[in-house]
Short mmCIF file of C-alpha atoms in Angstrom, two decimals:
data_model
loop_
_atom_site.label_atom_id
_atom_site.label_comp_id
_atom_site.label_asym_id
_atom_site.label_seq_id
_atom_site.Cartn_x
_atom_site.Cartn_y
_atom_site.Cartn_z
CA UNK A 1 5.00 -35.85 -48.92
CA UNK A 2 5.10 -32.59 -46.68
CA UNK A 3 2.53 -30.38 -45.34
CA UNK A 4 2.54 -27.06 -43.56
CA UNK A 5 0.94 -26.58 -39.88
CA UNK A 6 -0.04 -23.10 -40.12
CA UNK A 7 0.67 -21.46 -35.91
CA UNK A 8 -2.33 -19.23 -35.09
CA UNK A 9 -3.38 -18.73 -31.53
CA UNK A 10 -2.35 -22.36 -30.81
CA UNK A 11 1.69 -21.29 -29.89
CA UNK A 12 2.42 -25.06 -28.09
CA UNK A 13 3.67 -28.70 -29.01
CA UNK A 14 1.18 -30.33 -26.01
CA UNK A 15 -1.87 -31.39 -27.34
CA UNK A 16 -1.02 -30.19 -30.32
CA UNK A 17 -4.22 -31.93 -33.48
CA UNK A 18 -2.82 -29.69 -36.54
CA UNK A 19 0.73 -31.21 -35.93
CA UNK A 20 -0.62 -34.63 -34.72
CA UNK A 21 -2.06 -35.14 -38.05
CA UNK A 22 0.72 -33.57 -40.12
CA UNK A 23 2.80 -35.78 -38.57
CA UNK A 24 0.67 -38.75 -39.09
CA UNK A 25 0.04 -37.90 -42.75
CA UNK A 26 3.46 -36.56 -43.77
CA UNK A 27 7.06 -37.31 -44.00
CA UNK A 28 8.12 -33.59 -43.12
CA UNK A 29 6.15 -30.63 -41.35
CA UNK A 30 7.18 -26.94 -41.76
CA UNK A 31 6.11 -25.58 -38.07
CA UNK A 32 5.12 -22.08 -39.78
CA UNK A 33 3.75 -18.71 -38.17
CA UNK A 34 3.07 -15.17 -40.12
CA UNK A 35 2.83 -12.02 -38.79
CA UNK A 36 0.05 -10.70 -40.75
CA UNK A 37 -0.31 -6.48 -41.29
CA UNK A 38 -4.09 -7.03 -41.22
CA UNK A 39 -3.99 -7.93 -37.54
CA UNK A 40 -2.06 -4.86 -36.97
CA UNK A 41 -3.89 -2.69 -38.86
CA UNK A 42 -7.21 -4.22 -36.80
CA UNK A 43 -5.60 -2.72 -33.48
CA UNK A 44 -4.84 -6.15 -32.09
CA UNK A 45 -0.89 -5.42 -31.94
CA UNK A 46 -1.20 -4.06 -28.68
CA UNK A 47 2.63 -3.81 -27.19
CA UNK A 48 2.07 -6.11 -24.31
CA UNK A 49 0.51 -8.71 -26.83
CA UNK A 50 3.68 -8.08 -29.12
CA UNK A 51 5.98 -8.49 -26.17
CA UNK A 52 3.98 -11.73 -24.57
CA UNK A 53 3.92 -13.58 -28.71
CA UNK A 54 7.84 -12.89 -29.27
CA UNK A 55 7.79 -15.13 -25.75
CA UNK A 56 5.79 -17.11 -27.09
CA UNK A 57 7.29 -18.23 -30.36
CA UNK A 58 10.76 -18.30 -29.05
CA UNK A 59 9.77 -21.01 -26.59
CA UNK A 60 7.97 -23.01 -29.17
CA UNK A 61 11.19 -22.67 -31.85
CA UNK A 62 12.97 -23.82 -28.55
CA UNK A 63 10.68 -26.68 -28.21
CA UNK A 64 10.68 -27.70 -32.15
CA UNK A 65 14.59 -27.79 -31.83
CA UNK A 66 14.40 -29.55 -29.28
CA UNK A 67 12.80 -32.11 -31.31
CA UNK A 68 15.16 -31.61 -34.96
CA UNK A 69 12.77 -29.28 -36.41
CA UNK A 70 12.76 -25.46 -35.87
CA UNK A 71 9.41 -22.82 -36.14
CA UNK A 72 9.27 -21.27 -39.67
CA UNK A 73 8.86 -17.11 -39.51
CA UNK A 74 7.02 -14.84 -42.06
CA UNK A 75 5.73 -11.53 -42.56
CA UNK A 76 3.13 -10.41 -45.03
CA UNK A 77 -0.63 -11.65 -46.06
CA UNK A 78 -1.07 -14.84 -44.67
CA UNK A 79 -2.70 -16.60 -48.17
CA UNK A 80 0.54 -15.11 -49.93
CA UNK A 81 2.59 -15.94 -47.42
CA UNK A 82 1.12 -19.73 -46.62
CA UNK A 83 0.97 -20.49 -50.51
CA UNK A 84 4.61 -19.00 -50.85
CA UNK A 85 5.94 -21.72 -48.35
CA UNK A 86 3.80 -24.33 -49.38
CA UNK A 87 5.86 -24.29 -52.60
CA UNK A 88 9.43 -24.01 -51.11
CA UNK A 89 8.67 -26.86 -48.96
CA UNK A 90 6.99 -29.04 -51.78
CA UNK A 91 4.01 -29.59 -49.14
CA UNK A 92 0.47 -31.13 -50.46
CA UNK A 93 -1.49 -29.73 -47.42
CA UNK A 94 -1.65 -27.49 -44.80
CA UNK A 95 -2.90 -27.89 -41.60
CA UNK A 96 -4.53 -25.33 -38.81
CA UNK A 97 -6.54 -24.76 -36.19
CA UNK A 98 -10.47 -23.52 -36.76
CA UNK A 99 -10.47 -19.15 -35.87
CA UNK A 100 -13.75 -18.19 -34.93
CA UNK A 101 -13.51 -14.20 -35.47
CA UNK A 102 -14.94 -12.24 -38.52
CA UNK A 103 -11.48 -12.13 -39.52
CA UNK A 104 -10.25 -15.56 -38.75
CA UNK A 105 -13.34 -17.46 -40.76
CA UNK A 106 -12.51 -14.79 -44.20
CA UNK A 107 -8.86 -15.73 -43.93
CA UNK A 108 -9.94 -19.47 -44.05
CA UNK A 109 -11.83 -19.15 -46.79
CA UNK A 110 -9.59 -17.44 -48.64
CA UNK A 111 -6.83 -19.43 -47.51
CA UNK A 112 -8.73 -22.67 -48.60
CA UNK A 113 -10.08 -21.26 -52.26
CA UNK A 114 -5.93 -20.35 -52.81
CA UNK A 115 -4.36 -23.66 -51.98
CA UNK A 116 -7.23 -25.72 -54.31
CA UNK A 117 -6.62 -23.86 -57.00
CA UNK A 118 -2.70 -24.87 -56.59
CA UNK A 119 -3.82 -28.27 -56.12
CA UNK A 120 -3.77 -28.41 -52.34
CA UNK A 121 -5.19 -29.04 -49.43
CA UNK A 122 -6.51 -27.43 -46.25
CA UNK A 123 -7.21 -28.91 -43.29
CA UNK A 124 -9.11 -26.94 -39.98
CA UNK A 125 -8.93 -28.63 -36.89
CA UNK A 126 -12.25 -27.30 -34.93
CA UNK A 127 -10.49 -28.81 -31.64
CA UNK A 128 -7.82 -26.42 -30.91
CA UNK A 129 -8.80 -23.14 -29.54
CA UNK A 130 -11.03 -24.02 -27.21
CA UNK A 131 -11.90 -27.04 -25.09
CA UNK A 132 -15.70 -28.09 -26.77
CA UNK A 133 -15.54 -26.68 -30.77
CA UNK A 134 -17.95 -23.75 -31.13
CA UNK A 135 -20.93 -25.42 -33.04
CA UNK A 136 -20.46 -28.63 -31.41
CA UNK A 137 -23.30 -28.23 -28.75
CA UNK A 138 -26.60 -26.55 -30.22
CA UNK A 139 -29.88 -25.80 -28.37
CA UNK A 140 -32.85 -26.75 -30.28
CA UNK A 141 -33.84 -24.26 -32.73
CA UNK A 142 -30.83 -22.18 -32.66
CA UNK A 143 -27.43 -22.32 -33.69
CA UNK A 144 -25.87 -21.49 -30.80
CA UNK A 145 -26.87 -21.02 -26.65
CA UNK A 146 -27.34 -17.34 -25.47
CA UNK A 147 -27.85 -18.24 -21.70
CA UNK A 148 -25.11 -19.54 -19.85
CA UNK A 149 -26.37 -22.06 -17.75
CA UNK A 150 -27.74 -24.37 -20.34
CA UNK A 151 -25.10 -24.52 -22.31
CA UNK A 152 -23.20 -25.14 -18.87
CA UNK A 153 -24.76 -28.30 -18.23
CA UNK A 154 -24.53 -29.50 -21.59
CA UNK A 155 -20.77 -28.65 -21.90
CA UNK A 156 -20.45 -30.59 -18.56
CA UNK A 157 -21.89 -33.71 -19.68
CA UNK A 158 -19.97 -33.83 -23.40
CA UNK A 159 -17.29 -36.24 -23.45
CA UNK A 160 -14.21 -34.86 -22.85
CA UNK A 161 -11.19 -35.04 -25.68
CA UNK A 162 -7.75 -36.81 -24.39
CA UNK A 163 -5.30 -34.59 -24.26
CA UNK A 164 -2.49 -35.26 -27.09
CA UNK A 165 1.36 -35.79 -26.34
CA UNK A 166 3.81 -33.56 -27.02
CA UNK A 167 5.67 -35.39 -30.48
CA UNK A 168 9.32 -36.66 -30.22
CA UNK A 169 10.11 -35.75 -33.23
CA UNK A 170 9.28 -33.06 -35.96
CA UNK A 171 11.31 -33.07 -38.84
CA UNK A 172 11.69 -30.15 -41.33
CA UNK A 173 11.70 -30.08 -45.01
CA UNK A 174 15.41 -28.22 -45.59
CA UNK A 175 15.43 -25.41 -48.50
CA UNK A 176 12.56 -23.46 -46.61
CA UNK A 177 13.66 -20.02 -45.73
CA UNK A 178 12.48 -18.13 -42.33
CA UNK A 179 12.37 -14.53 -41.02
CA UNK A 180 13.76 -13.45 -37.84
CA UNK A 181 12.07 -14.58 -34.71
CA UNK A 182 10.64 -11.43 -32.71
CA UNK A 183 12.14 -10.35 -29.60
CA UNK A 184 10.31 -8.71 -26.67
CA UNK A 185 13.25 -6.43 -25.96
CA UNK A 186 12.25 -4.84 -29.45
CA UNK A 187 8.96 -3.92 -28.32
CA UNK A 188 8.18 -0.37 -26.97
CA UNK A 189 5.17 0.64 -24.34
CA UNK A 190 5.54 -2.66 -22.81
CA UNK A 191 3.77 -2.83 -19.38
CA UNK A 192 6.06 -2.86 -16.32
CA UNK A 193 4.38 -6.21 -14.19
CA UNK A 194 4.26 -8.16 -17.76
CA UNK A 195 4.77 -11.62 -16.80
CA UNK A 196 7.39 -13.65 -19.63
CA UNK A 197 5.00 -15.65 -22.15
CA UNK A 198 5.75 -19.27 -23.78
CA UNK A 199 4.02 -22.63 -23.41
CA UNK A 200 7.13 -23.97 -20.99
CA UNK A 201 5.66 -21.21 -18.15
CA UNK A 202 2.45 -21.80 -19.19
CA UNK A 203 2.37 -25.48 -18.37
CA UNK A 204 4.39 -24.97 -15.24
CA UNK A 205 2.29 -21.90 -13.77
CA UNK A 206 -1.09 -24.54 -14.56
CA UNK A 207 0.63 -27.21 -12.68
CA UNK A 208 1.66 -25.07 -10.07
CA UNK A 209 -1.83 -23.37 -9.78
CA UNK A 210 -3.68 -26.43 -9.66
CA UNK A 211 -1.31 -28.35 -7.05
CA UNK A 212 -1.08 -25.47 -4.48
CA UNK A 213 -4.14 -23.12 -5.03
CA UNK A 214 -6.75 -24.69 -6.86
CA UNK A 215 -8.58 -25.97 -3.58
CA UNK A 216 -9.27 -22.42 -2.42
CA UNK A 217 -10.37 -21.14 -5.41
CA UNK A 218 -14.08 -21.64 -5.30
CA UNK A 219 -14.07 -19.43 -1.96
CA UNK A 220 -10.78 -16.94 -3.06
CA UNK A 221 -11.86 -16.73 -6.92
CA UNK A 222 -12.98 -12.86 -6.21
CA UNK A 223 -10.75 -11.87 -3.12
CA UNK A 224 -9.24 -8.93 -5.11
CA UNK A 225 -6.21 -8.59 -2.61
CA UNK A 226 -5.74 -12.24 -2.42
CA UNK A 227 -5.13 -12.53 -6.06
CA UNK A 228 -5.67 -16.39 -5.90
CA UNK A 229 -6.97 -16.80 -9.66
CA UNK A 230 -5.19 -18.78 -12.59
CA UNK A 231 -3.15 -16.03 -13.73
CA UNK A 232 -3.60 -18.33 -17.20
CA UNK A 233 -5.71 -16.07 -19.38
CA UNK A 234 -2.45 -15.04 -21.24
CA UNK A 235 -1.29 -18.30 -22.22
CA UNK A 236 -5.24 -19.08 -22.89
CA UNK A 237 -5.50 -16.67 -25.47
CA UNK A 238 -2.21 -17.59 -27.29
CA UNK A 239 -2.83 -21.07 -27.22
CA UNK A 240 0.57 -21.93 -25.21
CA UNK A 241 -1.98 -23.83 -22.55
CA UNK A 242 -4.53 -26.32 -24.01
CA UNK A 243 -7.85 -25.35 -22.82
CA UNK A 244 -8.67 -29.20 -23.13
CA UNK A 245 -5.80 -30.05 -21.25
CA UNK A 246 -6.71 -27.54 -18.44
CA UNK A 247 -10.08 -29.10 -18.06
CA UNK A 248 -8.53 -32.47 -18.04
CA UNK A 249 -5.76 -32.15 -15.74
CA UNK A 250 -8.24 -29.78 -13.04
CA UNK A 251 -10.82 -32.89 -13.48
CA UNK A 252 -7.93 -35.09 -12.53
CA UNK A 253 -7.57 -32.96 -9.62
CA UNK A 254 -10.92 -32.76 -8.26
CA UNK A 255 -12.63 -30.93 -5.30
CA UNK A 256 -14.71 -27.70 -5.39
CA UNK A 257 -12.14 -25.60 -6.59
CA UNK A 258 -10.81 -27.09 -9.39
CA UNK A 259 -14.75 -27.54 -10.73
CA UNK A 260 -15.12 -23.80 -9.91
CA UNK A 261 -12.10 -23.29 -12.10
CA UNK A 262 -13.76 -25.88 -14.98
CA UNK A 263 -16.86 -23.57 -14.79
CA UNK A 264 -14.75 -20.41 -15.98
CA UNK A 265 -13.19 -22.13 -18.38
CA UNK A 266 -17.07 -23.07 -19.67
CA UNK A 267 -17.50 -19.37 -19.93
CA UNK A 268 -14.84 -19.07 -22.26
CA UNK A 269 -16.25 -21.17 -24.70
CA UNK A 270 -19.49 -20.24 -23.91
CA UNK A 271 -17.97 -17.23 -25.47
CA UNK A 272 -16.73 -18.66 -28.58
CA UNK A 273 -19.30 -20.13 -29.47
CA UNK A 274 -21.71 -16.95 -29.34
CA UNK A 275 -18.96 -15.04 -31.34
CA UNK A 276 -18.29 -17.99 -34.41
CA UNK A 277 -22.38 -17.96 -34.79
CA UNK A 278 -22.40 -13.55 -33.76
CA UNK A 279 -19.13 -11.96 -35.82
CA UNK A 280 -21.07 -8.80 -35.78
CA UNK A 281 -21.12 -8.74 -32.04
CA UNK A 282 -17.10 -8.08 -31.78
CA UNK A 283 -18.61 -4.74 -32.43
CA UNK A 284 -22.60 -4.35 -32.67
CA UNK A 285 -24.89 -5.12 -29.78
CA UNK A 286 -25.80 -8.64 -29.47
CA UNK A 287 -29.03 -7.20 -27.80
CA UNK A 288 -30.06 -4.31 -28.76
CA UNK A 289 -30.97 -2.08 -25.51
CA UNK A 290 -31.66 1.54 -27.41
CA UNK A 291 -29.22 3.37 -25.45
CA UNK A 292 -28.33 6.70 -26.26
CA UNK A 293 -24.51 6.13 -25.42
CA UNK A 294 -23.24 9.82 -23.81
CA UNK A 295 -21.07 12.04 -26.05
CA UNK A 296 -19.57 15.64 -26.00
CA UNK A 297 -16.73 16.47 -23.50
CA UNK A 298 -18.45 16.13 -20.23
CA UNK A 299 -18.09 12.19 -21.19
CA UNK A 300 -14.86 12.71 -22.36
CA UNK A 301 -13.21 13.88 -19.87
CA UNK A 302 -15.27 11.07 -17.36
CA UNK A 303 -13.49 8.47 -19.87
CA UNK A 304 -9.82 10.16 -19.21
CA UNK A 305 -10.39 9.96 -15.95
CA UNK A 306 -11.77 6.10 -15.79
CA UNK A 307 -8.83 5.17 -17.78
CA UNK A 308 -6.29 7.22 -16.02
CA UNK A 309 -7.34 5.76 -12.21
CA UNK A 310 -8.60 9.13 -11.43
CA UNK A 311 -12.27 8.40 -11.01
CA UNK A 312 -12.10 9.06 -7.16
CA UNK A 313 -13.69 5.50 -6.44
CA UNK A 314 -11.16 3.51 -4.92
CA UNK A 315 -12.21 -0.11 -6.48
CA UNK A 316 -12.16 1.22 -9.89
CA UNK A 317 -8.96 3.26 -10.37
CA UNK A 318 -7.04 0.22 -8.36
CA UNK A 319 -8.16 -1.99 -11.27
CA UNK A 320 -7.58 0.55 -13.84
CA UNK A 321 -4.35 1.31 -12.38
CA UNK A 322 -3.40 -2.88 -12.50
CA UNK A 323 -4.21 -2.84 -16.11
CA UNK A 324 -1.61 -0.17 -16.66
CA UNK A 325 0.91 -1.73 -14.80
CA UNK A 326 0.34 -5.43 -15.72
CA UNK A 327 -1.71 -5.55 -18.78
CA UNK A 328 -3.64 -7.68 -16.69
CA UNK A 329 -7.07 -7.60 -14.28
CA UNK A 330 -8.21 -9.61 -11.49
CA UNK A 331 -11.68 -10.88 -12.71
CA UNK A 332 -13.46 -9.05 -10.07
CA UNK A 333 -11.85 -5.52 -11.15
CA UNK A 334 -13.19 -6.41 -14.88
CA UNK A 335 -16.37 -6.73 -13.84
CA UNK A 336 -16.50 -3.61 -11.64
CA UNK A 337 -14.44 -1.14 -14.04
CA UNK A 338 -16.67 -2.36 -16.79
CA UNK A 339 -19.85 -1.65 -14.63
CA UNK A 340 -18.82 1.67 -13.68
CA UNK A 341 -17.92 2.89 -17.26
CA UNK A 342 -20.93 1.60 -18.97
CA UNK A 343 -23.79 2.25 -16.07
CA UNK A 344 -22.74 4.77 -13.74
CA UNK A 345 -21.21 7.28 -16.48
CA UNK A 346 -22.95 5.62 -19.17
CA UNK A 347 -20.50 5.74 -21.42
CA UNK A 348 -20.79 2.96 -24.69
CA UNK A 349 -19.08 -0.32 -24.01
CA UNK A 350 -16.75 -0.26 -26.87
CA UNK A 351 -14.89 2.63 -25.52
CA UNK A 352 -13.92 0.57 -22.54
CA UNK A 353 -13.36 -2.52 -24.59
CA UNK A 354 -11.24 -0.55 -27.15
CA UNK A 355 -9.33 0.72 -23.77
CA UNK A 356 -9.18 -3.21 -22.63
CA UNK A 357 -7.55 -4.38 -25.63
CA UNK A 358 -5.25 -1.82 -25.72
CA UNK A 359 -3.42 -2.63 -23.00
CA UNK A 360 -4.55 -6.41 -21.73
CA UNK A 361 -2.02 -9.13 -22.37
CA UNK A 362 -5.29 -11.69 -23.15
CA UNK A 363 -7.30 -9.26 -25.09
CA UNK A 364 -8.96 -11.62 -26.67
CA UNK A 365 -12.06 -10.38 -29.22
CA UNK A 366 -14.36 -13.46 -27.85
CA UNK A 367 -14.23 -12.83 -24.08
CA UNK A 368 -13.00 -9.01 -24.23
CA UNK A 369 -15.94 -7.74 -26.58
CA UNK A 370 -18.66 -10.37 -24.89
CA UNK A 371 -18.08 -9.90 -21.48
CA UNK A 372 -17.79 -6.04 -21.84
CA UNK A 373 -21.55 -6.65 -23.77
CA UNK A 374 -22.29 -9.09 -20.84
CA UNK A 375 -21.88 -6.01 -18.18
CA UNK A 376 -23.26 -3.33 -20.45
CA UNK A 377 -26.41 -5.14 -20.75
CA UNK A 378 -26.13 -5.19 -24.27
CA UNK A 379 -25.34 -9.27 -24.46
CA UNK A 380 -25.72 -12.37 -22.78
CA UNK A 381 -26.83 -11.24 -19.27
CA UNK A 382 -30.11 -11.68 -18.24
CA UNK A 383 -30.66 -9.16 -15.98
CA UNK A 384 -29.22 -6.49 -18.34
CA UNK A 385 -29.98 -3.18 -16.39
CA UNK A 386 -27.87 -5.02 -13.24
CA UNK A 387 -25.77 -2.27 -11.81
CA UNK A 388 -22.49 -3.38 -9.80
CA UNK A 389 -22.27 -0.66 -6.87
CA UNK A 390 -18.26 0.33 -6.05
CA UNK A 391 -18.42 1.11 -2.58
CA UNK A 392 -20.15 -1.75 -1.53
CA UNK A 393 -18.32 -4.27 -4.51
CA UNK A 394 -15.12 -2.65 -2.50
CA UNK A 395 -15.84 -3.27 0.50
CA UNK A 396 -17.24 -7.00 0.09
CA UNK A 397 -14.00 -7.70 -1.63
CA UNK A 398 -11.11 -6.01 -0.71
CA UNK A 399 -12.82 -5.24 3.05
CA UNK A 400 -9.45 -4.35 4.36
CA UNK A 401 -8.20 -1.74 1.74
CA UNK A 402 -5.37 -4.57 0.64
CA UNK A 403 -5.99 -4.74 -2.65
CA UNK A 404 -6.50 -0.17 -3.04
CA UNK A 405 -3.30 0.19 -1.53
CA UNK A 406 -1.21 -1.69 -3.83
CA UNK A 407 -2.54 0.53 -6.78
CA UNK A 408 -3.16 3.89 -4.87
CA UNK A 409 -0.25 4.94 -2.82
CA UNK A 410 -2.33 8.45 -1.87
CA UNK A 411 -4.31 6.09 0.49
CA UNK A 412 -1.80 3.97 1.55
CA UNK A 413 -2.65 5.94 5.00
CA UNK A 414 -6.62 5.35 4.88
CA UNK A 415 -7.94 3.38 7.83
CA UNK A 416 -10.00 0.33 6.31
CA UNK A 417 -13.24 2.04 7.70
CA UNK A 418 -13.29 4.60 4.71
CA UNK A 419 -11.07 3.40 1.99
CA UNK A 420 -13.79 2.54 -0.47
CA UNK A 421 -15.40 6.10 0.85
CA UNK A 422 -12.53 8.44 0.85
CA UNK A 423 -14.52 11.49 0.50
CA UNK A 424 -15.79 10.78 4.19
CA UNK A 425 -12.68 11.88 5.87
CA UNK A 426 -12.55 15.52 6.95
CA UNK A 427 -9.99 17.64 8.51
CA UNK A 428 -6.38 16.23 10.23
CA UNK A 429 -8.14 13.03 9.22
CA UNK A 430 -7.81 14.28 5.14
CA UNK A 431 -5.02 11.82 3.91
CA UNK A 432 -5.93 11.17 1.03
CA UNK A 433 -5.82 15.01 -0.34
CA UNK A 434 -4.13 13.86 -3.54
CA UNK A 435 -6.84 11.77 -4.08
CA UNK A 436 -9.71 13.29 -6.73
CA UNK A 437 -13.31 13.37 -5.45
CA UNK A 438 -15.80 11.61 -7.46
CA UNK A 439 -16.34 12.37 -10.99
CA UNK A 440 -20.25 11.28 -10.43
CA UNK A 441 -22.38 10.31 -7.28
CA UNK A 442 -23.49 7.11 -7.58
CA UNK A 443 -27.17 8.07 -6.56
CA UNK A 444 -26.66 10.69 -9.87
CA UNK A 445 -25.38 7.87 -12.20
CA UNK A 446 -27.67 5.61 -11.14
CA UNK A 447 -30.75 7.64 -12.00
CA UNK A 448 -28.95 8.39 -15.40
CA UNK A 449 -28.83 4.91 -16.15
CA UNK A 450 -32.15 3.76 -15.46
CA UNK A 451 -33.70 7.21 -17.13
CA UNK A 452 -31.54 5.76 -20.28
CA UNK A 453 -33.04 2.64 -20.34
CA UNK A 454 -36.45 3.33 -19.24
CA UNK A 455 -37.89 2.75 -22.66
CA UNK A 456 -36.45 -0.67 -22.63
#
C-alpha cells in the first residue's frame, strides 16, 4: 500500500506526524507539495515568501534524498492535483497537516469529499502547525479563549507532545512524475536583508538562539537596536521549525528567558486558535469598535508616507524602512508602526496589514491579521483605545538612536538627545534637513482618535 503526505506549511522531516504515520501505515510515501493559483490569486505570493518557500522545499527534497526518497512538485488546484497523484502512485490515503484559515478548512473539505468518492482516504493531523491544536483547550461556554492570559495558563499546564524523529528512511513509489523545484534566483522584488529559508537553518539558527541568547531574552526581547529576538518567525510560518519542538527544546533549556520565549510562542497559538473558531476575522473586526476608518486623499497620502518611512517620526519609518529591506520587523517596531497607522492617523487596520503581508517573510494570516486587530483595538486587546506614543516608545527602546540610525542615514548625525524629536533642532544644529517633519502632531492624532471612538 502507498499513501501521499500532502506538504502545506509543515516544509520539515523533524517532528514530522503526517509522514510518521504514512510511514507507519504504508510501504511507500510520495513526499508531495502543490503550488496552488488560489493562494496566489489571495495575495499571499508575496516575493519574499516566494523566494524564502523555493528555500524551503529545496532543503526538504535535499533532506528526502538524503533518505532514498525525493519531494514530489505540482502546480494547479490542489484536489485535482492531490487526486491526480494519488492515482499515479497507486496510494489508498493521504495524509496532512490540519490548516486553520477560511481557505485551508474549504480545501479540506473538498479535498476529503474528492478522495471518498475515489475510494480513499484522508487523514488531518491537528498536531502540526502549531504546538497545542486549535480547539484542543476550550473555556467554558465558548469555543475558543478571547483573553490571553487564561488561555496562557491553561496552555502552560497541557501536557506537552514529544517531539518526533526525523525518519531514516522514506521510500518513493517510482512511476510518479514531478514538476520543477522553484528557485529563489527566479523570483523578482525580493528584499535585499532576506535571510536563506529551509528547515537545515532553521534548526541550526533555534539551536544557536537558544544556546547563546536565550538567557537575555526576557530583559532584551524589545531592545530594538539590540535585535536579540528569535529571528524564527520565518521558519515558524513555513513549518521548517516545529513549534512543539521549540517549546520542548527552550523547556529543556530553562531560565527566565527561554520561558519568556515559551510565552510568545503561546501567543501564536493563542492566535490560531481565535482564527480556526473566527475565519471572518482574517478580514472583519473581531470586535466591532464603530470606527469611521479615514478616507479621501488627505489619508492617502498619510498611508504613502507610513509605508514609504517618511512619516517624520523616527521609531516608525526605522521599522517601516526594516520591513523594506528585510521583509522582516523587530516585534517592538510591529507594535509601534501598527499603533501609529491605526490610532494616530486613524487609518483602518487592513491597510497596514495588507502592507504587512506584502512584504513580510512570515506574513502569516493568524498572527498578521490578529495582532494588527490586537493594536487597532478591533480584537483581542482589552484595553482597545490603548495608544502606543512614538517619541516616548523611541526613546524607552532605542534610548541611544542605535536602532534609527541603521534605517535613517539623514540622522545618522543626530545627537541621542533629539533623535526621536528631530523637529527640535534649529539652526547650524538642523542635520537632519532631509528629514520630513511630521505628517500629524501627536496631540492632533490623539484627539482624532479618541473623538472616533467616543461613542464606543
Amino acid at each position: 500500500m502507498n499513501s501521499v503526505v500532502l506538504f502545506t506549511s509543515d516544509l520539515r522531516l523533524h517532528d514530522h506526524p503526517p509522514l510518521r504515520a504514512a510511514l507507519e501505515s504504508a510501504d511507500g510515501v510520495v513526499p508531495l507539495f502543490i503550488r496552488d493559483p488560489a493562494v496566489d490569486r489571495a495575495g499571499f505570493a508575496a516575493p519574499n515568501r516566494l523566494a524564502f518557500l523555493a528555500d524551503c522545499l529545496a532543503d526538504l527534497d535535499a533532506g528526502l534524498r538524503d533518505r532514498g526518497g525525493r519531494l514530489v512538485v505540482a502546480g494547479g488546484d490542489t484536489v485535482a492535483e492531490v487526486c491526480a497523484v494519488v492515482r499515479q502512485a497507486d496510494a489508498d490515503e493521504v495524509h496532512m497537516a490540519a490548516g486553520h484559515s477560511r481557505f485551508a478548512q474549504d480545501r479540506e473539505a473538498r479535498l476529503r469529499s474528492a478522495l471518498e468518492a475515489d475510494g480513499r482516504r484522508l487523514h488531518v493531523h491537528e498536531d502540526v502547525i502549531t504546538a497545542v491544536p486549535p480547539g484542543e483547550l476550550t473555556p467554558q461556554g465558548s469555543d475558543h479563549f478571547a483573553v490571553f492570559t487564561p488561555y496562557f495558563r491553561r496552555w502552560q499546564a497541557h501536557p506537552p507532545r514529544t517531539p518526533l524523529a526525523a525518519p531514516r528512511k522514506v521510500p518513493v513509489p517510482a512511476g510518479v512524475r514531478s514538476g520543477e523545484l522553484p528557485a529563489r534566483s527566479r523570483v523578482a522584488d525580493v528584499s535585499a536583508g532576506l535571510p536563506a529559508g529551509g528547515e537545515t537553518e532553521g534548526r541550526r539558527r533555534l539551536r544557536t538562539w537558544l544556546s547563546l541568547h536565550a538567557d537575555a531574552y526576557e530583559e532584551r526581547q524589545d531592545d530594538l537596536a539590540g535585535d536579540a529576538t528569535s529571528h524564527l518567525s520565518a521558519y515558524l510560518h513555513f513549518g521548517a521549525v516545529s513549534a512543539a519542538e521549540a517549546v520542548h527544546l527552550a523547556r529543556t533549556r530553562g531560565g527566565p528567558g527561554a520561558e519568556a520565549f515559551v510565552r510568545q510562542l503561546c501567543w501564536r497559538d493563542f492566535h490560531y486558535q481565535v482564527l480556526a473558531a473566527r475565519p471572518e476575522a482574517a478580514t472583519a473586526d473581531y470586535r466591532r469598535r464603530n470606527d469611521r476608518w479615514r478616507r479621501g486623499r488627505a489619508a492617502e497620502d498619510d498611508l504613502r508616507a507610513w509605508r514609504e518611512g517618511r512619516t517624520g517620526y523616527p521609531v516608525v519609518d526605522a521599522a517601516m524602512r526594516q520591513l523594506a529591506h528585510e521583509g522582516w520587523m523587530h516585534n517592538r517596531g510591529r507594535l509601534i508602526a501598527a499603533s501609529f497607522l491605526t490610532k494616530t492617523l486613524y487609518v483602518d487596520w487592513r491597510e497596514g496589514a495588507r502592507h504587512f503581508l506584502a512584504l513580510l517573510v512570515d506574513g502569516d494570516v493568524a498572527n498578521n491579521q490578529l495582532n494588527w486587530q490586537w493594536v487597532a483595538g478591533t480584537g483581542t486587546d482589552t484595553r482597545p483605545n490603548r495608544v502606543l506614543n512614538p517619541v516616548l516608545q523611541g526613546k524607552r527602546y532605542d534610548p541611544h538612536g542605535a536602532y534609527v540610525r541603521r534605517w535613517i542615514p539623514e540622522l545618522a548625525d543626530v545627537p541621542a538627545g533629539v533623535i526621536h524629536e528631530p523637529w527640535k533642532l534649529t539652526g547650524t544644529d538642523a542635520a537632519a534637513r532631509d528629514y520630513p517633519d511630521p505628517v500629524v502632531s501627536l496631540a492632533d492624532g490623539l484627539a482624532r482618535f479618541r473623538h472616533a471612538r467616543a461613542g464606543y
